[in-house]
mmCIF file of C-alpha atoms in Angstrom:
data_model
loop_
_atom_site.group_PDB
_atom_site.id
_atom_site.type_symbol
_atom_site.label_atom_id
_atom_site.label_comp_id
_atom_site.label_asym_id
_atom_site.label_seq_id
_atom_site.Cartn_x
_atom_site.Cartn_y
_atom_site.Cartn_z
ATOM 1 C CA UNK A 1 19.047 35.201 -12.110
ATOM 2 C CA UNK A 2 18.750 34.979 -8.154
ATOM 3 C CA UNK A 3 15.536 32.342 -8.320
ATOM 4 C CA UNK A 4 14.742 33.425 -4.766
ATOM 5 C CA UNK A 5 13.955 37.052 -5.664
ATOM 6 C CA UNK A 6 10.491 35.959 -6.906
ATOM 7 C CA UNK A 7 8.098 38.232 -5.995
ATOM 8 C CA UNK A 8 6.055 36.645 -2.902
ATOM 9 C CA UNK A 9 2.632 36.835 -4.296
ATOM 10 C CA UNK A 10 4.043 34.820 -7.869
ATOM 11 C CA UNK A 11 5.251 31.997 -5.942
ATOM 12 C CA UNK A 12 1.946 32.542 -3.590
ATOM 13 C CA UNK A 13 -0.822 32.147 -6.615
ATOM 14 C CA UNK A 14 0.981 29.146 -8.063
ATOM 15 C CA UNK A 15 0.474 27.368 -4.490
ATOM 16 C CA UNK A 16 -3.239 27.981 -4.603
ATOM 17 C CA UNK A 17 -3.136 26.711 -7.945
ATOM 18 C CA UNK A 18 -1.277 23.609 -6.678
ATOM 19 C CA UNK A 19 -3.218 23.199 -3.503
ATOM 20 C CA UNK A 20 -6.262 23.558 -5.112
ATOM 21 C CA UNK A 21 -4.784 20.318 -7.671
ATOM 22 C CA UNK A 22 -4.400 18.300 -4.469
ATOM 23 C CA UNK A 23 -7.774 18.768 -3.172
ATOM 24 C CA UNK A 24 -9.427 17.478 -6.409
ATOM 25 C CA UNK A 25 -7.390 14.889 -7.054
ATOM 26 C CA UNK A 26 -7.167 13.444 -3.394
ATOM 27 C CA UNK A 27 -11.016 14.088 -3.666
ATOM 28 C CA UNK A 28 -11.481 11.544 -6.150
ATOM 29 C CA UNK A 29 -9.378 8.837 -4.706
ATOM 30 C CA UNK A 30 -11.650 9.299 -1.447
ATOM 31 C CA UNK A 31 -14.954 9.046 -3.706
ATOM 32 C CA UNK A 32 -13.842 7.194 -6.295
ATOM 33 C CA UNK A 33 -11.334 4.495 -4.444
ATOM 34 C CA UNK A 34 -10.980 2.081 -7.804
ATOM 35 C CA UNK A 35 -10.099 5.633 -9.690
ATOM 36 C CA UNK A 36 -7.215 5.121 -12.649
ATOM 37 C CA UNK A 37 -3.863 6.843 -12.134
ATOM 38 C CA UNK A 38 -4.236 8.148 -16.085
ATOM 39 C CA UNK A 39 -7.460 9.511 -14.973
ATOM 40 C CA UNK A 40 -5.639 11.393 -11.985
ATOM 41 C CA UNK A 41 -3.537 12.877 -13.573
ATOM 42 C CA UNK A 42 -6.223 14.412 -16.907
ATOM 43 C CA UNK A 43 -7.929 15.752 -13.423
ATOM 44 C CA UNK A 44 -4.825 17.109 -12.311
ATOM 45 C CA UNK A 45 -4.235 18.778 -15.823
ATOM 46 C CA UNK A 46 -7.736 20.050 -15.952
ATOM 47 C CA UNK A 47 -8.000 21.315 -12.553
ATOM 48 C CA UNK A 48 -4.640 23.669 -13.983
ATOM 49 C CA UNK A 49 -6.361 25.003 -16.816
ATOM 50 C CA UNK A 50 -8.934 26.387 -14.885
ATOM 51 C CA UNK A 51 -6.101 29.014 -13.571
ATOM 52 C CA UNK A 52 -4.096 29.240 -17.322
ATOM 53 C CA UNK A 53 -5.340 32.692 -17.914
ATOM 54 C CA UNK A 54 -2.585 35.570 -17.424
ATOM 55 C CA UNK A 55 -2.804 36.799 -13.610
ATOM 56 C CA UNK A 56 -2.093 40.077 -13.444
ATOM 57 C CA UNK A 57 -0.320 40.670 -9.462
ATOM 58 C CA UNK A 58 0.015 43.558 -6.992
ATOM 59 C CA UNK A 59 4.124 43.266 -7.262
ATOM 60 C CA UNK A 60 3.570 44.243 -10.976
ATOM 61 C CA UNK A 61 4.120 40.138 -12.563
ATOM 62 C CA UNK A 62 2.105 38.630 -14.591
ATOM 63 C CA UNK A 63 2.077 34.567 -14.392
ATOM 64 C CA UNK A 64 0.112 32.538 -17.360
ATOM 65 C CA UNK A 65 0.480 28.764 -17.759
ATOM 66 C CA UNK A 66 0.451 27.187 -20.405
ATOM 67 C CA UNK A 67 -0.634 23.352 -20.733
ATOM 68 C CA UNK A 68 -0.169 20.990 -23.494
ATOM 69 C CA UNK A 69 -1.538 16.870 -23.189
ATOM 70 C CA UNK A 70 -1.203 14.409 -25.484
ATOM 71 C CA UNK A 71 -1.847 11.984 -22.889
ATOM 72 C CA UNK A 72 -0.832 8.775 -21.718
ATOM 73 C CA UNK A 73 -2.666 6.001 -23.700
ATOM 74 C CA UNK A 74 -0.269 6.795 -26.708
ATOM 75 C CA UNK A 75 2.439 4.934 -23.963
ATOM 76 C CA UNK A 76 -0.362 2.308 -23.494
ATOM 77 C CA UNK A 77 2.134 -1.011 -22.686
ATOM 78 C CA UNK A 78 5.202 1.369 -23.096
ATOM 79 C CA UNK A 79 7.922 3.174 -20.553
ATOM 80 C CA UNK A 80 7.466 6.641 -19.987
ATOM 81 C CA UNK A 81 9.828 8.710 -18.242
ATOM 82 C CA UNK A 82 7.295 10.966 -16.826
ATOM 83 C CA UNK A 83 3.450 11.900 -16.841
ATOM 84 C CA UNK A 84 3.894 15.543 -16.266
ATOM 85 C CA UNK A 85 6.532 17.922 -17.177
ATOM 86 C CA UNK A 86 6.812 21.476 -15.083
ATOM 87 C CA UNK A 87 8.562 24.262 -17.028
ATOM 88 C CA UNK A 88 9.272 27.648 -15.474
ATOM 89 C CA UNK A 89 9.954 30.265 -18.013
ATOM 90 C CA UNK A 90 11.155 33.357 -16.162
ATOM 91 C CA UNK A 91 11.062 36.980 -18.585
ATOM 92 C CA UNK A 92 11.342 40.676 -17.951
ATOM 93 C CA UNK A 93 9.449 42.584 -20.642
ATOM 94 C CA UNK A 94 9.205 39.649 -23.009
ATOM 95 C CA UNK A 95 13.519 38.867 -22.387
ATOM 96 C CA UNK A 96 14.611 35.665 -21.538
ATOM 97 C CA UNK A 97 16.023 35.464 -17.587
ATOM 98 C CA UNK A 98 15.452 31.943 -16.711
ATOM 99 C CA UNK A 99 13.856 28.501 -17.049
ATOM 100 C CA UNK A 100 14.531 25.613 -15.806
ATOM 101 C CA UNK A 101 12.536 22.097 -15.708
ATOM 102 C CA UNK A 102 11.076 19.590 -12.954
ATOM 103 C CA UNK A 103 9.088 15.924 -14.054
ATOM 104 C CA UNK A 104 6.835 13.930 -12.461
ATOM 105 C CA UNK A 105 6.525 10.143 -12.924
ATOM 106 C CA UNK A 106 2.910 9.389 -11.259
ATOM 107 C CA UNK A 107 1.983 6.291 -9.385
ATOM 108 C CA UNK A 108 -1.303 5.567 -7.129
ATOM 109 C CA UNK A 109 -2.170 4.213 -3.528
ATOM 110 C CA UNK A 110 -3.643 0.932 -4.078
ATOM 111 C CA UNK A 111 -6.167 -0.413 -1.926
ATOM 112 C CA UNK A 112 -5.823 -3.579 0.338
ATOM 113 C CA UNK A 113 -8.547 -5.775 -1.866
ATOM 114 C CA UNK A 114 -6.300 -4.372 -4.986
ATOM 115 C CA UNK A 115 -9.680 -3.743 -7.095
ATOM 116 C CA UNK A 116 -8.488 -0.120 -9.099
ATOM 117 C CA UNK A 117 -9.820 0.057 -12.660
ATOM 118 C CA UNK A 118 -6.555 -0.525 -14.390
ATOM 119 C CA UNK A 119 -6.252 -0.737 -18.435
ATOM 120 C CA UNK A 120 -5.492 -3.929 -19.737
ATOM 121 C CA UNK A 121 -4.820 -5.068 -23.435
ATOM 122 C CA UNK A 122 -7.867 -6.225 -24.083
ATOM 123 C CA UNK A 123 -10.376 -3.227 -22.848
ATOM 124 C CA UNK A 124 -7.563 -0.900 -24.723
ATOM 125 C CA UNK A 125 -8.609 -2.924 -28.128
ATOM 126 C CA UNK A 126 -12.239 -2.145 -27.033
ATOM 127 C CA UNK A 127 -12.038 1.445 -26.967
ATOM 128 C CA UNK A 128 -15.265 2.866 -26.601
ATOM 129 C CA UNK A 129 -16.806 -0.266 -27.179
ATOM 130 C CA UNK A 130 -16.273 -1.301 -23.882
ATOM 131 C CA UNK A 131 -18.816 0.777 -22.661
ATOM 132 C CA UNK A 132 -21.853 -1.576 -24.336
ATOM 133 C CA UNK A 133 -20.156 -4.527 -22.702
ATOM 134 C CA UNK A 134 -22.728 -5.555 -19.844
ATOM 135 C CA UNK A 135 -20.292 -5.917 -17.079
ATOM 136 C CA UNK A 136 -18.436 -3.085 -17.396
ATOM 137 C CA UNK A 137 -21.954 -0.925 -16.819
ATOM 138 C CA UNK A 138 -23.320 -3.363 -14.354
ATOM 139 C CA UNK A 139 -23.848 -1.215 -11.077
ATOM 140 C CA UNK A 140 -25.089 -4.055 -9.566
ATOM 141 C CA UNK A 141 -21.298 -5.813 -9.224
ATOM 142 C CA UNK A 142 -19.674 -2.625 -7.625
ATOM 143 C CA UNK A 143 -21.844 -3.483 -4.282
ATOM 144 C CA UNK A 144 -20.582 -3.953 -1.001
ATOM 145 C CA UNK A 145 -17.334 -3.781 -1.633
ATOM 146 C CA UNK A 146 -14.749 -2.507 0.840
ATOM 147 C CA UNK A 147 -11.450 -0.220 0.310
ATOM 148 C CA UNK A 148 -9.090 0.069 3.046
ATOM 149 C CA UNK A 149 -5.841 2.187 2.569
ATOM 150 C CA UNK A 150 -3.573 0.504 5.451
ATOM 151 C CA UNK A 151 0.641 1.608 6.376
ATOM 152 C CA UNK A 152 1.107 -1.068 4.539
ATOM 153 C CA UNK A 153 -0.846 -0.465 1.209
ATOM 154 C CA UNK A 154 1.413 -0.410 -2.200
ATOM 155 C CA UNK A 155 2.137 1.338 -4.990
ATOM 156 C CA UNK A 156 1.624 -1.678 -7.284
ATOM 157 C CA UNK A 157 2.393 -0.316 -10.504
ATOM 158 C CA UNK A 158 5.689 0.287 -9.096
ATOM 159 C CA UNK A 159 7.761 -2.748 -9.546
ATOM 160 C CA UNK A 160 11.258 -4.325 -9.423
ATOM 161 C CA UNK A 161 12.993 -4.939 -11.909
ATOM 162 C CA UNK A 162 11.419 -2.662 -14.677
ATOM 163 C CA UNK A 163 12.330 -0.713 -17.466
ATOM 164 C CA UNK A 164 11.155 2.705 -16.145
ATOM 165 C CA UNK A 165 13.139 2.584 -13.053
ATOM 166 C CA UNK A 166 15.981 1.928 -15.072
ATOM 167 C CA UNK A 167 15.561 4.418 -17.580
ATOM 168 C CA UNK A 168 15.100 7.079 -14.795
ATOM 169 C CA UNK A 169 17.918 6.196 -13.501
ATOM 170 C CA UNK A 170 20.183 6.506 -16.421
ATOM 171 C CA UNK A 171 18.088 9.963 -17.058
ATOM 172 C CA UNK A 172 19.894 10.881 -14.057
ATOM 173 C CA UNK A 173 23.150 9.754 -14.468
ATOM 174 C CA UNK A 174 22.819 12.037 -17.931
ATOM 175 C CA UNK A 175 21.109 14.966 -17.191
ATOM 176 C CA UNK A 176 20.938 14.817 -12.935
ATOM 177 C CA UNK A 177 18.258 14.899 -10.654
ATOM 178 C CA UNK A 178 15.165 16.026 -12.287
ATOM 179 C CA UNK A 179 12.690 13.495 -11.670
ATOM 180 C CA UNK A 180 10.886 12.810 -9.090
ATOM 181 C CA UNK A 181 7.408 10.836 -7.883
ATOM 182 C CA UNK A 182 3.721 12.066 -7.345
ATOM 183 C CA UNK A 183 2.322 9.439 -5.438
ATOM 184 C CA UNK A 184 -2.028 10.027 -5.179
ATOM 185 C CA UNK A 185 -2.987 8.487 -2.085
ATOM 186 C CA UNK A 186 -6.385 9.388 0.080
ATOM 187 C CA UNK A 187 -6.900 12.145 2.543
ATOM 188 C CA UNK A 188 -5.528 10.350 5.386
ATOM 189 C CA UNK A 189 -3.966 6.807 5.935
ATOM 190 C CA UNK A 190 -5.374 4.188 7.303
ATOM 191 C CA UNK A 191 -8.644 5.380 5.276
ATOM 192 C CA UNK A 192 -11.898 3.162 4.584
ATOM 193 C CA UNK A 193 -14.579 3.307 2.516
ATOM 194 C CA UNK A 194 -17.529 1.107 1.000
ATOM 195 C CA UNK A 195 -19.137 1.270 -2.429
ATOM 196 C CA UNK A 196 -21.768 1.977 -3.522
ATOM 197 C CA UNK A 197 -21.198 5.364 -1.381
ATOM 198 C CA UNK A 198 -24.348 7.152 0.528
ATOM 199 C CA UNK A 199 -22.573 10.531 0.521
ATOM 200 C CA UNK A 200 -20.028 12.576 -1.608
ATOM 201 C CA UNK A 201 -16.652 13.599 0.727
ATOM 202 C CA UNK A 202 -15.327 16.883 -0.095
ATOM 203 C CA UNK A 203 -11.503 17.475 0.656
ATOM 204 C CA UNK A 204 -9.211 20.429 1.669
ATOM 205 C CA UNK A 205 -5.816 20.749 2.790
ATOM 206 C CA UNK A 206 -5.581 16.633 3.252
ATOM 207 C CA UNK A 207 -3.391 15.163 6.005
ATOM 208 C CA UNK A 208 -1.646 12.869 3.104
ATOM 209 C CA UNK A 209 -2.990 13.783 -0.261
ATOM 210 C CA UNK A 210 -0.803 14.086 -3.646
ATOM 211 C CA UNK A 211 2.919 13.549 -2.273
ATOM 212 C CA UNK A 212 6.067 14.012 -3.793
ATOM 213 C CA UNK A 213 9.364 12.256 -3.430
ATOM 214 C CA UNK A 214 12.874 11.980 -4.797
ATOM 215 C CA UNK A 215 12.806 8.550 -7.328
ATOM 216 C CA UNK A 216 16.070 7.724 -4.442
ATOM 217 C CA UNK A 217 13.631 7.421 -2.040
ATOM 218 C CA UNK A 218 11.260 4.720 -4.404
ATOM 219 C CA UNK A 219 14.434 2.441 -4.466
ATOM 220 C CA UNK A 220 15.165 2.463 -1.167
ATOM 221 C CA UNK A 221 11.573 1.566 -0.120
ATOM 222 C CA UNK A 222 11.762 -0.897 -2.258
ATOM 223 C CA UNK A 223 14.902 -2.520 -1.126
ATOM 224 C CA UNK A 224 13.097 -1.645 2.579
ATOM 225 C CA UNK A 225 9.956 -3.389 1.668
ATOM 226 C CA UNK A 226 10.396 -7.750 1.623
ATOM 227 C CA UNK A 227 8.331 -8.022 -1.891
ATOM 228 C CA UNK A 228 9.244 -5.135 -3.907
ATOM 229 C CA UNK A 229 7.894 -7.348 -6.739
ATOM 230 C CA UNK A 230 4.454 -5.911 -5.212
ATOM 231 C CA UNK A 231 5.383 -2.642 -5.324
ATOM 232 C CA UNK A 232 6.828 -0.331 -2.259
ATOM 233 C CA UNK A 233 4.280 0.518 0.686
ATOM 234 C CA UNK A 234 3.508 3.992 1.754
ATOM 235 C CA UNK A 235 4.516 3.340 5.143
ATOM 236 C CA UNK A 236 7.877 2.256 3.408
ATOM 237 C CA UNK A 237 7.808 5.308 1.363
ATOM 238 C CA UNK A 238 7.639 8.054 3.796
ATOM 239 C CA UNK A 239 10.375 6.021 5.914
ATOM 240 C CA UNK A 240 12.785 6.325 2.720
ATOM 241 C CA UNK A 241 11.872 10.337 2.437
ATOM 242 C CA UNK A 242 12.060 11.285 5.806
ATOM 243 C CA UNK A 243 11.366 15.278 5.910
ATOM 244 C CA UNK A 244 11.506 15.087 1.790
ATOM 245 C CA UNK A 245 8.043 13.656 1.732
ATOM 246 C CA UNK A 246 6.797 16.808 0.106
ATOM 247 C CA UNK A 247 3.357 18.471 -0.334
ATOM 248 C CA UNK A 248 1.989 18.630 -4.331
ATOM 249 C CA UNK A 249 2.118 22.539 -3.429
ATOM 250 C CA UNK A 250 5.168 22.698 -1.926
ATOM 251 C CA UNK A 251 7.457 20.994 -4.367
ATOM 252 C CA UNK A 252 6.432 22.783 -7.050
ATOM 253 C CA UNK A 253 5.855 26.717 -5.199
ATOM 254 C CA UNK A 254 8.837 26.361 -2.474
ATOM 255 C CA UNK A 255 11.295 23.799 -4.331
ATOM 256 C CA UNK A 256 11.021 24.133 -8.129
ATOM 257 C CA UNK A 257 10.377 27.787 -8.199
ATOM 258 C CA UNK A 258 12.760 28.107 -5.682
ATOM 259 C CA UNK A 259 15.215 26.078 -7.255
ATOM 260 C CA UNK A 260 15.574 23.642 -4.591
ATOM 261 C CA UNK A 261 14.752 20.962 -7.088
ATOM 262 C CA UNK A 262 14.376 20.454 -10.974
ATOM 263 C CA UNK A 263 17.031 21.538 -13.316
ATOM 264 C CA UNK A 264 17.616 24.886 -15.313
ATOM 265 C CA UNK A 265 18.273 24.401 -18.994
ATOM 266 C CA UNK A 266 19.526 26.585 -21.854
ATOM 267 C CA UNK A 267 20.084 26.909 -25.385
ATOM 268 C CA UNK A 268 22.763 24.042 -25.083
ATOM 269 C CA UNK A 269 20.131 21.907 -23.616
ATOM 270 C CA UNK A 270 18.614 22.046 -26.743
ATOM 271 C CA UNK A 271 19.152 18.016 -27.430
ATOM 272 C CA UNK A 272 17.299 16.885 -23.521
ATOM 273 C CA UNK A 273 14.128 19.436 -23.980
ATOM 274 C CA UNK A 274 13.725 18.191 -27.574
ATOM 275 C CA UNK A 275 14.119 14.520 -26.404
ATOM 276 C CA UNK A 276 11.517 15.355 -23.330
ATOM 277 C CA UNK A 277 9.014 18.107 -24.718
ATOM 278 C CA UNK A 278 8.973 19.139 -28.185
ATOM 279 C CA UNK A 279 8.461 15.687 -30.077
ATOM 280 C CA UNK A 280 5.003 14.355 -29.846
ATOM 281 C CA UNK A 281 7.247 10.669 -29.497
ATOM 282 C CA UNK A 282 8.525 12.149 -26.608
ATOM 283 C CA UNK A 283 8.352 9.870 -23.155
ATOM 284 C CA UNK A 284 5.869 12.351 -21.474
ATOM 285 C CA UNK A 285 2.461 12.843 -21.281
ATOM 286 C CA UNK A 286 1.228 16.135 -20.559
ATOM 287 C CA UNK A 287 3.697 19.686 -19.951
ATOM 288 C CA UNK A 288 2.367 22.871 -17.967
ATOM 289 C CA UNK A 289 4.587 26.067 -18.603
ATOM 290 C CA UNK A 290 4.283 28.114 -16.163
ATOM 291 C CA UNK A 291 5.350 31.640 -17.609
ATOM 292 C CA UNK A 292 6.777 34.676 -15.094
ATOM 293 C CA UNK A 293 7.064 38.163 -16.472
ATOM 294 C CA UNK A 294 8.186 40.495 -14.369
ATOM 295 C CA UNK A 295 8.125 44.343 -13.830
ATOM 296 C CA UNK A 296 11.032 46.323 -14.391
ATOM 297 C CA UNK A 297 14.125 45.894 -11.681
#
């Protein structure tokens, strides 16, 4: 199958889809600067099923996506090889064409004063319980406090040496490129805001947003950046990706569906979609499926 003769108007409804993704989640990093990356990326998944029903187009397809989470706290203090898996499943009248697979390993924009809402072991033992402890509910401590998102802000939960960028690497060297990183950052950069807020920002088409790079382009900002122990800097990041600092909506409409990125699979890739997707042990937290049936010829 020629992936580029994709009817227009398939690869066109998946970019709204995708665009509209960016908005919300770069919408909560603006309002909600202290925001959890797990909690990004639920958003992300939820802001998809609002579009999962079958989508009947004027070329005659018919695109449905399908989304399964198990989320990430099962991978609480774990590796994980990716947050969100893309399948493409490509079918004429119900027959097999094409699929093929793209992952995303998910990392935040931290701000200068380093304050996001992270898990720990502790509040994870808590569970819900947390919520009756007085200074997690305490409005009162969230006041006056700053966020700035500078050039120089990091991805902290990136760092160097660790087991993930290891085992992405030697996912590579196995199965080639077909990981890459969604990196949430705020509308723009530099950005500031105070909490408590006075108003609610709403976001479309952001300057920055949800990015997406090649993992290559993680370890070279972080052989760029002087303390990679602190995680690699946006400004660090982009420098590493040159033009390949992608849109959310373009790496997944123009490259994946495209096949310009990810990797097709078949019934002798049995053993890597078992190993990625169908066991519930599997080092992924959520999959969307995006399905493509297409008219006749």
């Amino acid at each position: 199958m020629d992936w580029n003769t994709l009817p227009d108007d398939v690869i066109e409804w998946v970019r709204l889809i995708m665009r509209a993704c960016n908005d919300d989640v770069t919408e909560r990093v603006v309002n909600q600067p202290n925001i959890r990356e797990p909690s990004l990326d639920d958003a992300f998944i939820n802001k998809v099923s609002q579009f999962a029903a079958p989508k009947a187009l004027p070329s005659g397809a018919v695109v449905m996506l399908e989304i399964h989470n198990i989320g990430g706290l099962r991978q609480f203090d774990k590796w994980e090889l990716a947050d969100i898996a893309f399948v493409v499943h490509v079918s004429m009248f119900g027959k097999l064409l094409d699929q093929k697979i793209g992952l995303l390993q998910s990392k935040r924009l931290y701000p200068e004063n380093c304050d996001v809402d992270d898990d720990d072991p502790v509040s994870f033992r808590l569970g819900l319980n947390g919520l009756i402890e007085p200074r997690s509910g305490n409005a009162l401590s969230k006041l006056q406090r700053k966020y700035e998102f500078l050039e120089d802000s990091r991805y902290q939960a990136i760092r160097n040496p660790d087991k993930q960028l290891q085992r992405i690497k030697h996912f590579h060297e196995q199965f080639k490129e077909a990981i890459f990183y969604l990196l949430y950052n705020p509308s723009e950069v530099p950005f500031q805001t105070s909490l408590p807020a006075s108003t609610y920002q709403s976001v479309s088409f952001p300057p920055v947003g949800a990015r997406v790079v090649r993992s290559s382009a993680i370890d070279d900002a972080l052989t760029a950046d002087a303390d990679d122990t602190k995680g690699p800097s946006i400004s660090s990041v982009k420098k590493a990706s040159g033009t390949e600092y992608w849109r959310l909506e373009h790496w997944v409409a123009d490259l994946l569906m495209r096949c310009k990125v990810g990797r097709r699979y078949t019934q002798e890739d049995t053993d890597l979609i078992d190993r990625l997707i169908r066991r519930r042990s599997g080092p992924i937290g959520a999959a969307i499926r995006v399905n493509i049936d297409l008219p006749e010829g």
